[in-house]
Coordinates of C-alpha atoms (C1' of nucleotides) in Angstrom, one line a residue:
Chain A
M27 CA -1.4 -6.2 -26.5
K28 CA -0.6 -6.2 -23.3
R29 CA 2.0 -8.6 -23.1
K30 CA 5.6 -7.7 -23.5
D31 CA 7.6 -9.1 -26.0
T32 CA 11.2 -9.2 -24.0
K33 CA 11.4 -11.8 -21.2
L34 CA 11.2 -10.1 -18.0
P35 CA 15.0 -10.3 -16.6
E36 CA 15.8 -11.8 -13.8
R37 CA 16.2 -10.0 -11.3
Q38 CA 13.3 -8.0 -11.9
A39 CA 11.1 -11.4 -11.2
K40 CA 12.8 -12.2 -8.6
I41 CA 11.8 -8.3 -7.2
Y42 CA 8.2 -9.2 -8.4
A43 CA 7.9 -12.5 -6.5
F44 CA 9.6 -11.1 -3.3
L45 CA 6.8 -8.1 -3.4
S46 CA 4.0 -10.0 -4.0
D47 CA 5.3 -12.5 -0.7
Y48 CA 6.2 -9.6 1.1
I49 CA 2.2 -7.9 0.6
N50 CA 0.5 -11.0 1.2
T51 CA 2.7 -11.7 4.3
N52 CA 2.2 -8.0 6.3
G53 CA -0.5 -6.5 4.6
F54 CA 1.8 -3.6 3.2
P55 CA 4.6 -3.7 0.5
P56 CA 8.2 -3.5 1.6
T57 CA 10.8 -0.6 1.4
V58 CA 13.1 -0.3 -1.3
R59 CA 15.7 -1.1 1.4
E60 CA 13.5 -4.0 2.7
I61 CA 13.9 -5.0 -1.0
G62 CA 17.2 -4.8 -1.6
E63 CA 18.3 -6.6 1.3
A64 CA 16.1 -10.3 0.8
L65 CA 17.3 -10.0 -2.5
N66 CA 21.2 -9.2 -2.6
I67 CA 20.9 -5.7 -3.9
P68 CA 23.4 -3.6 -2.0
S69 CA 22.4 -0.3 -3.2
T70 CA 19.1 1.2 -3.2
S71 CA 19.3 2.8 -5.9
L72 CA 19.9 -0.1 -7.8
V73 CA 16.2 -1.8 -6.4
S74 CA 15.4 1.6 -7.8
Y75 CA 16.4 1.0 -11.5
Y76 CA 14.3 -1.9 -11.4
L77 CA 11.4 -1.2 -10.1
K78 CA 11.0 1.6 -12.6
G79 CA 11.8 -1.1 -15.2
L80 CA 8.7 -2.9 -13.7
E81 CA 7.0 -0.1 -13.8
E82 CA 7.6 0.7 -17.2
R83 CA 6.4 -2.7 -18.0
G84 CA 3.0 -2.3 -15.8
L85 CA 3.7 -5.2 -13.2
I86 CA 3.6 -2.4 -10.5
D87 CA 1.9 1.1 -9.9
R88 CA 4.4 3.2 -7.9
E89 CA 3.3 6.4 -5.8
S90 CA 6.3 9.0 -5.9
S91 CA 8.1 10.2 -2.6
I92 CA 5.3 7.9 -1.0
S93 CA 7.3 5.4 1.8
R94 CA 5.9 1.6 0.4
G95 CA 4.2 3.1 -2.2
I96 CA 4.4 0.7 -4.5
R97 CA 0.9 -2.3 -5.8
L98 CA 1.0 -4.8 -8.2
V99 CA -1.3 -4.3 -10.8
S100 CA -3.8 -6.8 -11.0
D101 CA -2.5 -9.5 -13.8
P102 CA 0.3 -9.5 -15.6
Y103 CA -0.1 -12.7 -17.2
Q104 CA -3.4 -12.5 -19.7
S105 CA -6.6 -13.6 -18.9
N106 CA -8.0 -12.6 -16.1
D107 CA -10.1 -9.4 -17.0
F108 CA -12.2 -10.3 -14.1
L109 CA -15.3 -9.2 -15.9
P110 CA -17.6 -9.2 -13.5
G111 CA -20.4 -10.3 -16.5
S112 CA -21.9 -14.2 -16.1
G113 CA -24.8 -13.7 -14.0
E114 CA -24.3 -17.1 -13.3
T115 CA -22.5 -15.9 -9.2
L116 CA -24.9 -16.7 -6.6
S117 CA -24.3 -14.6 -3.8
I118 CA -24.4 -17.3 -0.4
P119 CA -25.0 -15.2 2.6
F120 CA -21.9 -15.9 4.6
L121 CA -23.1 -16.2 8.6
G122 CA -20.1 -15.6 10.7
Y123 CA -18.1 -18.1 12.6
I124 CA -19.2 -21.5 13.6
V125 CA -17.7 -22.0 17.4
A126 CA -18.7 -25.4 18.8
S127 CA -19.5 -23.4 21.7
A128 CA -22.7 -22.2 20.1
P129 CA -25.5 -22.5 18.1
I130 CA -25.8 -21.2 14.5
P131 CA -27.2 -18.1 14.3
V132 CA -30.3 -18.5 12.8
E133 CA -30.7 -14.8 10.8
A134 CA -27.8 -13.4 9.0
L135 CA -26.2 -10.2 10.3
A136 CA -27.1 -6.9 9.8
G137 CA -24.4 -6.0 7.5
T138 CA -24.5 -9.3 5.8
E139 CA -21.2 -10.3 3.5
T140 CA -21.8 -12.5 1.5
V141 CA -19.9 -14.9 -0.8
E142 CA -19.9 -15.2 -4.2
I143 CA -19.8 -18.7 -6.0
N144 CA -20.9 -19.2 -9.3
R145 CA -24.0 -21.1 -9.7
A146 CA -22.0 -23.9 -11.7
L147 CA -21.1 -25.0 -9.0
F148 CA -24.0 -26.0 -7.5
G149 CA -26.4 -28.5 -8.3
R150 CA -29.9 -27.1 -8.7
D151 CA -31.6 -26.1 -5.6
V152 CA -29.5 -23.0 -4.2
N153 CA -31.9 -22.6 -2.2
G154 CA -31.5 -22.2 1.9
L155 CA -27.9 -21.3 1.4
F156 CA -26.1 -19.8 4.0
A157 CA -22.4 -20.0 4.6
L158 CA -19.6 -20.2 7.6
Q159 CA -16.2 -20.4 8.7
V160 CA -15.1 -22.7 11.1
Q161 CA -13.3 -21.6 14.1
G162 CA -11.4 -23.9 16.5
N163 CA -10.6 -27.4 16.6
S164 CA -13.8 -28.4 17.8
M165 CA -14.9 -30.5 15.0
I166 CA -11.8 -30.4 13.0
D167 CA -11.6 -33.7 10.2
A168 CA -9.9 -34.6 7.5
L169 CA -12.1 -33.1 5.5
I170 CA -12.9 -30.3 7.4
H171 CA -10.1 -27.5 8.9
D172 CA -9.6 -25.0 11.1
G173 CA -10.7 -21.3 8.3
D174 CA -12.7 -23.8 6.5
T175 CA -15.7 -22.1 4.9
V176 CA -18.4 -24.6 4.1
I177 CA -21.4 -23.8 2.4
L178 CA -24.8 -25.9 3.9
R179 CA -28.1 -25.6 3.4
H180 CA -30.5 -24.6 5.5
Q181 CA -32.8 -28.5 6.7
D182 CA -33.1 -29.9 9.4
R183 CA -33.4 -33.3 8.2
V184 CA -30.6 -35.2 7.0
E185 CA -30.2 -38.8 4.8
N186 CA -28.1 -41.2 6.4
G187 CA -24.3 -40.6 5.4
E188 CA -25.1 -37.0 4.6
M189 CA -22.7 -34.0 6.8
A190 CA -24.3 -31.6 8.8
A191 CA -23.5 -29.1 11.4
V192 CA -25.3 -30.9 14.1
W193 CA -26.3 -28.5 17.2
L194 CA -26.0 -30.9 20.8
N195 CA -28.5 -29.9 23.7
S196 CA -26.8 -31.9 26.2
N197 CA -23.3 -30.9 25.2
A198 CA -24.6 -27.3 24.1
E199 CA -22.5 -26.9 20.8
T200 CA -22.6 -27.2 17.7
T201 CA -20.3 -30.2 15.7
L202 CA -20.0 -30.9 12.0
K203 CA -20.5 -34.7 11.2
K204 CA -21.8 -37.0 8.9
V205 CA -24.8 -38.4 10.9
Y206 CA -26.8 -41.5 11.3
Y207 CA -30.1 -42.3 12.2
E208 CA -29.9 -45.4 14.4
G209 CA -33.4 -46.3 15.7
A210 CA -33.4 -43.9 18.8
R211 CA -30.1 -42.7 18.2
V212 CA -27.6 -40.9 16.3
R213 CA -24.8 -42.3 15.1
L214 CA -22.2 -38.9 14.4
Q215 CA -19.3 -40.1 12.4
P216 CA -16.6 -38.2 11.8
A217 CA -15.9 -38.3 8.3
N218 CA -12.2 -38.9 8.8
P219 CA -12.5 -42.9 9.0
T220 CA -9.9 -43.0 12.0
M221 CA -11.6 -41.0 14.3
E222 CA -14.5 -42.6 16.6
P223 CA -18.2 -42.0 16.0
I224 CA -20.4 -40.9 19.0
F225 CA -23.5 -41.4 20.1
V226 CA -26.7 -39.3 21.3
P227 CA -30.3 -39.2 22.0
A228 CA -32.3 -38.7 18.7
N229 CA -33.5 -36.0 20.4
D230 CA -30.6 -34.5 21.8
V231 CA -29.2 -33.1 18.5
R232 CA -30.7 -30.2 16.0
I233 CA -29.2 -30.5 12.4
Q234 CA -28.9 -26.7 11.5
G235 CA -28.3 -27.1 7.9
K236 CA -26.4 -29.8 5.1
V237 CA -23.0 -29.0 4.6
V238 CA -23.2 -29.6 0.7
M239 CA -19.7 -27.8 -0.4
V240 CA -16.3 -27.4 1.6
I241 CA -14.0 -24.7 0.6
R242 CA -10.7 -24.9 2.2
Q243 CA -7.5 -22.1 1.9
L244 CA -4.3 -23.6 1.6
S245 CA -2.3 -20.3 1.7
N246 CA -2.5 -16.8 0.8
Chain B
M10 CA -9.4 -11.9 26.8
K11 CA -11.0 -11.9 23.2
R12 CA -14.4 -10.3 23.0
K13 CA -14.0 -6.8 24.5
D14 CA -17.2 -5.7 25.9
T15 CA -17.9 -2.3 25.2
K16 CA -18.8 -0.8 22.1
L17 CA -16.3 0.0 19.9
P18 CA -16.0 4.4 20.1
E19 CA -17.2 6.3 17.3
R20 CA -13.5 7.5 16.3
Q21 CA -12.4 4.1 16.1
A22 CA -14.9 3.1 14.0
K23 CA -14.2 5.4 11.6
I24 CA -10.9 5.3 11.2
Y25 CA -11.0 1.5 10.8
A26 CA -13.0 2.3 7.8
F27 CA -10.7 4.4 6.9
L28 CA -8.2 1.9 7.0
S29 CA -10.4 0.1 4.9
D30 CA -11.2 1.9 2.4
Y31 CA -7.4 4.1 2.1
I32 CA -5.8 0.3 1.2
N33 CA -8.1 -0.9 -0.7
T34 CA -7.6 1.9 -2.8
N35 CA -4.5 1.9 -2.8
G36 CA -2.7 -1.3 -2.0
F37 CA -1.2 0.4 1.1
P38 CA -2.0 1.1 4.1
P39 CA -1.9 4.9 5.0
T40 CA 0.1 7.2 7.6
V41 CA -0.9 8.2 10.8
R42 CA -1.1 11.8 9.2
E43 CA -3.5 10.7 5.6
I44 CA -5.6 9.6 8.5
G45 CA -5.7 11.9 10.6
E46 CA -6.3 15.0 7.8
A47 CA -8.9 12.4 6.8
L48 CA -10.8 13.0 9.5
N49 CA -10.0 16.0 10.6
I50 CA -7.9 14.5 13.4
P51 CA -5.5 17.5 13.4
S52 CA -2.8 15.9 15.8
T53 CA -0.9 12.4 15.1
S54 CA -0.6 12.0 18.2
L55 CA -4.5 11.2 18.8
V56 CA -4.2 9.4 15.9
S57 CA -1.7 7.3 17.2
Y58 CA -4.0 6.6 20.5
Y59 CA -6.5 5.0 18.6
L60 CA -4.4 3.2 16.9
K61 CA -2.7 2.2 19.5
G62 CA -7.2 1.6 20.9
L63 CA -7.8 0.0 18.2
E64 CA -4.7 -2.9 17.9
E65 CA -5.6 -3.3 21.9
R66 CA -9.0 -4.2 20.7
G67 CA -7.3 -6.6 18.8
L68 CA -8.5 -5.2 15.2
I69 CA -5.3 -4.1 13.6
D70 CA -2.0 -5.1 13.7
R71 CA 1.0 -2.4 13.2
E72 CA 4.8 -2.8 12.7
S73 CA 6.4 -0.3 15.6
S74 CA 8.5 2.5 13.8
I75 CA 8.0 1.0 10.0
S76 CA 6.1 3.8 7.6
R77 CA 2.7 2.4 6.9
G78 CA 3.2 -0.5 9.4
I79 CA -1.0 -1.4 9.9
R80 CA -2.9 -4.5 8.5
L81 CA -6.0 -5.3 9.2
V82 CA -6.9 -7.7 11.0
S83 CA -8.9 -10.5 9.7
D84 CA -11.4 -10.3 12.9
P85 CA -12.3 -13.3 14.0
Y86 CA -15.3 -11.8 16.4
Q87 CA -18.1 -10.4 14.2
S88 CA -17.9 -6.7 13.7
N89 CA -20.0 -6.1 10.5
D90 CA -21.4 -2.8 11.8
F91 CA -18.6 -0.8 10.2
L92 CA -17.1 -3.5 7.9
P93 CA -17.5 -2.3 5.0
G94 CA -18.3 -5.2 2.7
S95 CA -15.8 -6.0 0.2
G96 CA -18.0 -8.0 -2.3
E97 CA -15.9 -8.0 -5.1
T98 CA -15.3 -11.1 -7.2
L99 CA -12.9 -12.5 -9.2
S100 CA -12.8 -14.5 -12.3
I101 CA -10.8 -17.3 -12.5
P102 CA -9.9 -18.9 -15.5
F103 CA -11.2 -22.3 -15.4
L104 CA -9.4 -24.5 -17.7
G105 CA -10.8 -27.9 -17.4
Y106 CA -9.4 -31.4 -16.0
I107 CA -6.3 -32.6 -14.2
V108 CA -5.9 -35.3 -15.5
A109 CA -2.9 -38.0 -14.5
S110 CA -1.3 -38.5 -18.4
A111 CA -1.4 -34.8 -19.5
P112 CA 0.1 -31.6 -18.6
I113 CA -1.7 -28.4 -17.5
P114 CA -2.9 -26.4 -20.0
V115 CA -1.1 -23.5 -19.9
E116 CA -3.2 -21.1 -21.8
A117 CA -6.8 -21.0 -20.9
L118 CA -9.4 -21.5 -23.4
A119 CA -10.6 -19.5 -26.3
G120 CA -14.0 -20.1 -24.4
T121 CA -13.0 -19.7 -20.9
E122 CA -15.0 -20.6 -18.6
T123 CA -14.6 -19.2 -15.6
V124 CA -14.9 -19.7 -12.0
E125 CA -15.7 -17.2 -9.5
I126 CA -15.3 -16.7 -6.1
N127 CA -15.4 -14.1 -4.2
R128 CA -11.9 -11.2 -3.0
A129 CA -12.6 -12.2 0.4
L130 CA -11.5 -16.0 0.3
F131 CA -8.2 -15.1 -0.8
G132 CA -5.3 -12.9 -0.2
R133 CA -3.9 -9.8 -1.2
D134 CA -2.7 -11.4 -3.7
V135 CA -4.9 -12.4 -6.5
N136 CA -2.8 -13.3 -10.1
G137 CA -2.4 -15.7 -11.8
L138 CA -5.2 -18.0 -10.3
F139 CA -6.8 -20.8 -12.4
A140 CA -9.1 -23.1 -11.8
L141 CA -9.3 -27.4 -12.3
Q142 CA -11.2 -30.4 -11.7
V143 CA -10.0 -33.2 -10.5
Q144 CA -10.4 -35.8 -12.4
G145 CA -9.6 -39.2 -11.8
N146 CA -8.0 -41.5 -9.1
S147 CA -4.6 -40.8 -9.4
M148 CA -3.8 -38.0 -7.4
I149 CA -6.6 -38.2 -4.7
D150 CA -6.3 -38.1 -1.5
A151 CA -7.4 -37.1 1.6
L152 CA -7.2 -33.5 0.7
I153 CA -8.3 -34.1 -2.5
H154 CA -10.7 -35.9 -4.4
D155 CA -12.2 -37.0 -7.6
G156 CA -14.4 -34.0 -8.5
D157 CA -12.9 -31.6 -6.3
T158 CA -11.9 -27.9 -7.6
V159 CA -8.8 -26.8 -7.0
I160 CA -7.6 -23.2 -7.8
L161 CA -3.9 -22.5 -8.3
R162 CA -1.2 -19.8 -9.1
H163 CA 0.5 -19.7 -11.6
Q164 CA 3.9 -19.7 -10.2
D165 CA 7.0 -22.1 -10.8
R166 CA 8.7 -22.1 -7.2
V167 CA 6.7 -23.5 -4.5
E168 CA 7.7 -22.9 -0.5
N169 CA 8.9 -26.3 1.2
G170 CA 5.6 -27.8 2.2
E171 CA 3.7 -26.1 -0.2
M172 CA 1.1 -28.2 -2.3
A173 CA 1.6 -27.9 -5.8
A174 CA 0.2 -29.3 -9.1
V175 CA 3.5 -31.2 -10.3
W176 CA 4.5 -32.3 -13.5
L177 CA 6.8 -35.4 -13.9
N178 CA 9.0 -35.3 -16.3
S179 CA 10.0 -39.1 -16.3
N180 CA 6.6 -40.4 -15.9
A181 CA 5.0 -37.8 -18.3
E182 CA 2.2 -37.3 -15.7
T183 CA 0.5 -35.0 -13.9
T184 CA -0.3 -34.9 -9.7
L185 CA -0.6 -32.6 -6.5
K186 CA 1.5 -33.1 -4.2
K187 CA 2.7 -31.3 -1.1
V188 CA 6.7 -30.7 -2.0
Y189 CA 9.6 -30.6 -0.1
Y190 CA 12.6 -29.9 -1.8
E191 CA 15.6 -32.4 -0.5
G192 CA 19.1 -31.6 -2.5
A193 CA 19.3 -32.7 -5.0
R194 CA 15.6 -34.9 -5.0
V195 CA 12.5 -33.6 -4.5
R196 CA 10.0 -35.2 -2.3
L197 CA 6.4 -35.4 -3.0
Q198 CA 4.2 -36.0 -0.2
P199 CA 0.7 -36.9 -0.6
A200 CA -1.4 -35.0 2.1
N201 CA -2.8 -37.5 3.2
P202 CA -0.1 -38.7 6.1
T203 CA -0.8 -42.5 5.9
M204 CA 0.3 -42.3 2.0
E205 CA 4.0 -43.2 0.7
P206 CA 5.9 -40.0 -0.7
I207 CA 8.0 -40.6 -3.6
F208 CA 11.1 -39.6 -4.5
V209 CA 12.1 -37.7 -7.4
P210 CA 15.1 -36.2 -9.1
A211 CA 14.5 -32.2 -9.0
N212 CA 14.8 -31.7 -12.5
D213 CA 12.5 -34.2 -12.9
V214 CA 9.9 -32.6 -11.4
R215 CA 7.8 -28.8 -12.9
I216 CA 5.9 -26.9 -11.0
Q217 CA 3.0 -26.2 -12.2
G218 CA 0.9 -24.0 -9.6
K219 CA 0.3 -23.8 -5.5
V220 CA -2.8 -25.2 -4.8
V221 CA -4.4 -22.3 -2.9
M222 CA -7.9 -23.6 -2.5
V223 CA -9.9 -26.5 -2.7
I224 CA -13.3 -26.4 -3.4
R225 CA -14.9 -29.6 -2.5
Q226 CA -18.9 -30.4 -3.3
L227 CA -20.6 -33.0 -1.3
S228 CA -24.4 -33.2 -2.7
N229 CA -25.6 -31.9 -4.8
Chain C
dC272 C1' -14.0 20.3 45.4
dT273 C1' -10.4 16.9 44.0
dT274 C1' -9.2 12.9 41.8
dG275 C1' -8.8 10.1 37.7
dA276 C1' -9.4 8.4 33.5
dC277 C1' -10.5 9.3 28.4
dA278 C1' -10.1 13.0 25.1
dT279 C1' -6.9 16.2 22.4
dA280 C1' -3.3 20.0 21.2
dG281 C1' 1.0 20.8 19.3
dA282 C1' 6.0 20.4 18.8
dA283 C1' 10.3 18.6 18.8
dC284 C1' 12.6 14.5 17.4
dA285 C1' 15.2 10.7 15.5
dA286 C1' 13.8 7.0 12.1
dA287 C1' 12.6 5.5 8.5
dT288 C1' 12.9 6.3 3.4
dG289 C1' 12.8 7.6 -1.3
dT290 C1' 16.1 9.9 -4.7
dG291 C1' 19.3 11.9 -7.9
dC292 C1' 23.4 11.8 -9.0
dG293 C1' 28.3 11.2 -10.3
dA294 C1' 31.2 7.3 -11.6
dC295 C1' 32.3 2.8 -12.6
dT296 C1' 32.3 -2.1 -15.1
dA297 C1' 30.9 -5.2 -18.5
dT298 C1' 28.9 -5.8 -22.9
dA299 C1' 28.1 -5.9 -27.6
dA300 C1' 28.0 -2.9 -31.4
dT301 C1' 30.1 0.1 -34.6
Chain D
dA87 C1' 39.4 1.5 -30.3
dT88 C1' 35.2 3.7 -29.5
dT89 C1' 30.5 4.4 -28.1
dA90 C1' 26.3 3.3 -26.6
dT91 C1' 24.3 1.0 -23.0
dA92 C1' 22.5 -1.5 -19.0
dG93 C1' 23.2 -3.3 -15.1
dT94 C1' 26.4 -1.7 -10.6
dC95 C1' 27.5 0.7 -6.2
dG96 C1' 28.0 4.7 -2.9
dC97 C1' 26.0 7.9 -0.5
dA98 C1' 24.1 12.4 0.4
dC99 C1' 19.7 14.6 0.9
dA100 C1' 15.2 16.0 1.7
dT101 C1' 11.3 13.5 3.3
dT102 C1' 8.3 11.3 4.9
dT103 C1' 6.3 9.6 8.9
dG104 C1' 6.2 6.7 14.1
dT105 C1' 6.8 8.1 18.6
dT106 C1' 7.1 10.8 23.0
dC107 C1' 6.6 15.0 25.9
dT108 C1' 4.3 18.2 27.9
dA109 C1' 0.2 20.9 28.4
dT110 C1' -4.6 21.3 29.0
dG111 C1' -9.7 20.0 28.7
dT112 C1' -13.9 17.4 30.0
dC113 C1' -16.6 15.7 32.8
dA114 C1' -18.5 11.8 36.0
dA115 C1' -17.2 9.0 40.5
dG116 C1' -16.4 10.4 45.2

DNA sequence: CTTGACATAGAACAAATGTGCGACTATAAT
DNA sequence: ATTATAGTCGCACATTTGTTCTATGTCAAG
């Protein structure tokens, strides 16, 4: 019943796309004139006219007379009613950022943000999970990039070949690597096969947690 | 010059909180005067003064001289003390599997499973998102593996270099590649730099959606 | 006491912006 | 041809809104 029967006019569609893009880029909506400039619409009143159209279709919301008072209405297309229902969601505490120069904080921060992900994406064991955002390039890899969110399970031992957050005592830094125990030493193998492994004494490493999921945001 | 040593002054903290709240509620930032009214700061210049402080601390970004040109910086430091957890969860419809041999289903399935992820991980624009699980090896890549869950935004055009789900008419298959428009043809570049791109006529491709997130489960 | 950051007012000003209105064009329907 | 309708322009106007400048108050350090 939501769906408008008539198809969205070319120009309205373009404006909507521009709005979405602009807001994403700038964090605030554009002015009528900016819209016009971007889409080669020479008259502010024309833009106004289209905006009114978009508003009538329920695609955007506007605050009259206030500058940049445009807001995208969540979801023009079907489905997304974003029901919070399902109850199958895990709240994983977000501990902050993982940087090479500091060990992972053991305690959750006071405010405790969380990352919500639904349980179906995990295996059975959902204990001891926590999330960190990767910052900086020191542990970058084909698999792990700057800005990625990694979800780890807190444990101090991992199986050979599993990826873990590792604290190196001597270097005083944290890194994300695949871990292989080789007698008295440990081989830390980047996930990227073209990168060289590093070897450290077994007593120099402290496993901080096993990486169970990597979430990469590609764009906004 | 990252971390500010001195603690955030009461008033700046309040303003920051107000900004966050206002933007959340209205979809666009407040004016200097609105901030003043909300926090009982009678002078616009005072608000300006504090805003400058927040900007110097890197907590906000401003576009000079443009109305409501304030944007919260996704802050690299902790600062959770005064950040209200946005804690909103998105339910993204899970459309099923993306396989090479079939186009992506346009409509959500009836029963419609969803993937719950909290909003904070996304940009502001959360419209038209849907999730798919990658199956099979045909679009495997350094970035995309079998079993990964990808989240896409439904759109039929992408910027150069963005990764998208692409339907190839002539091959009758779907693939995930970075898209580059090169005149009459399109270059589909695997994210893995060691893999060769493929070239197809522009009218042979149909963008199905832009990849905005990749979720990889590493272990059980 | 003096000095100098820091905090605070208030008002004036210049831009940035949304809106309204009249007029004009191109279709498509009557 | 006439009329209705959606699309289009320009432009004037009234607000909305960021910035700046002057003046004053506070308070700790010198």
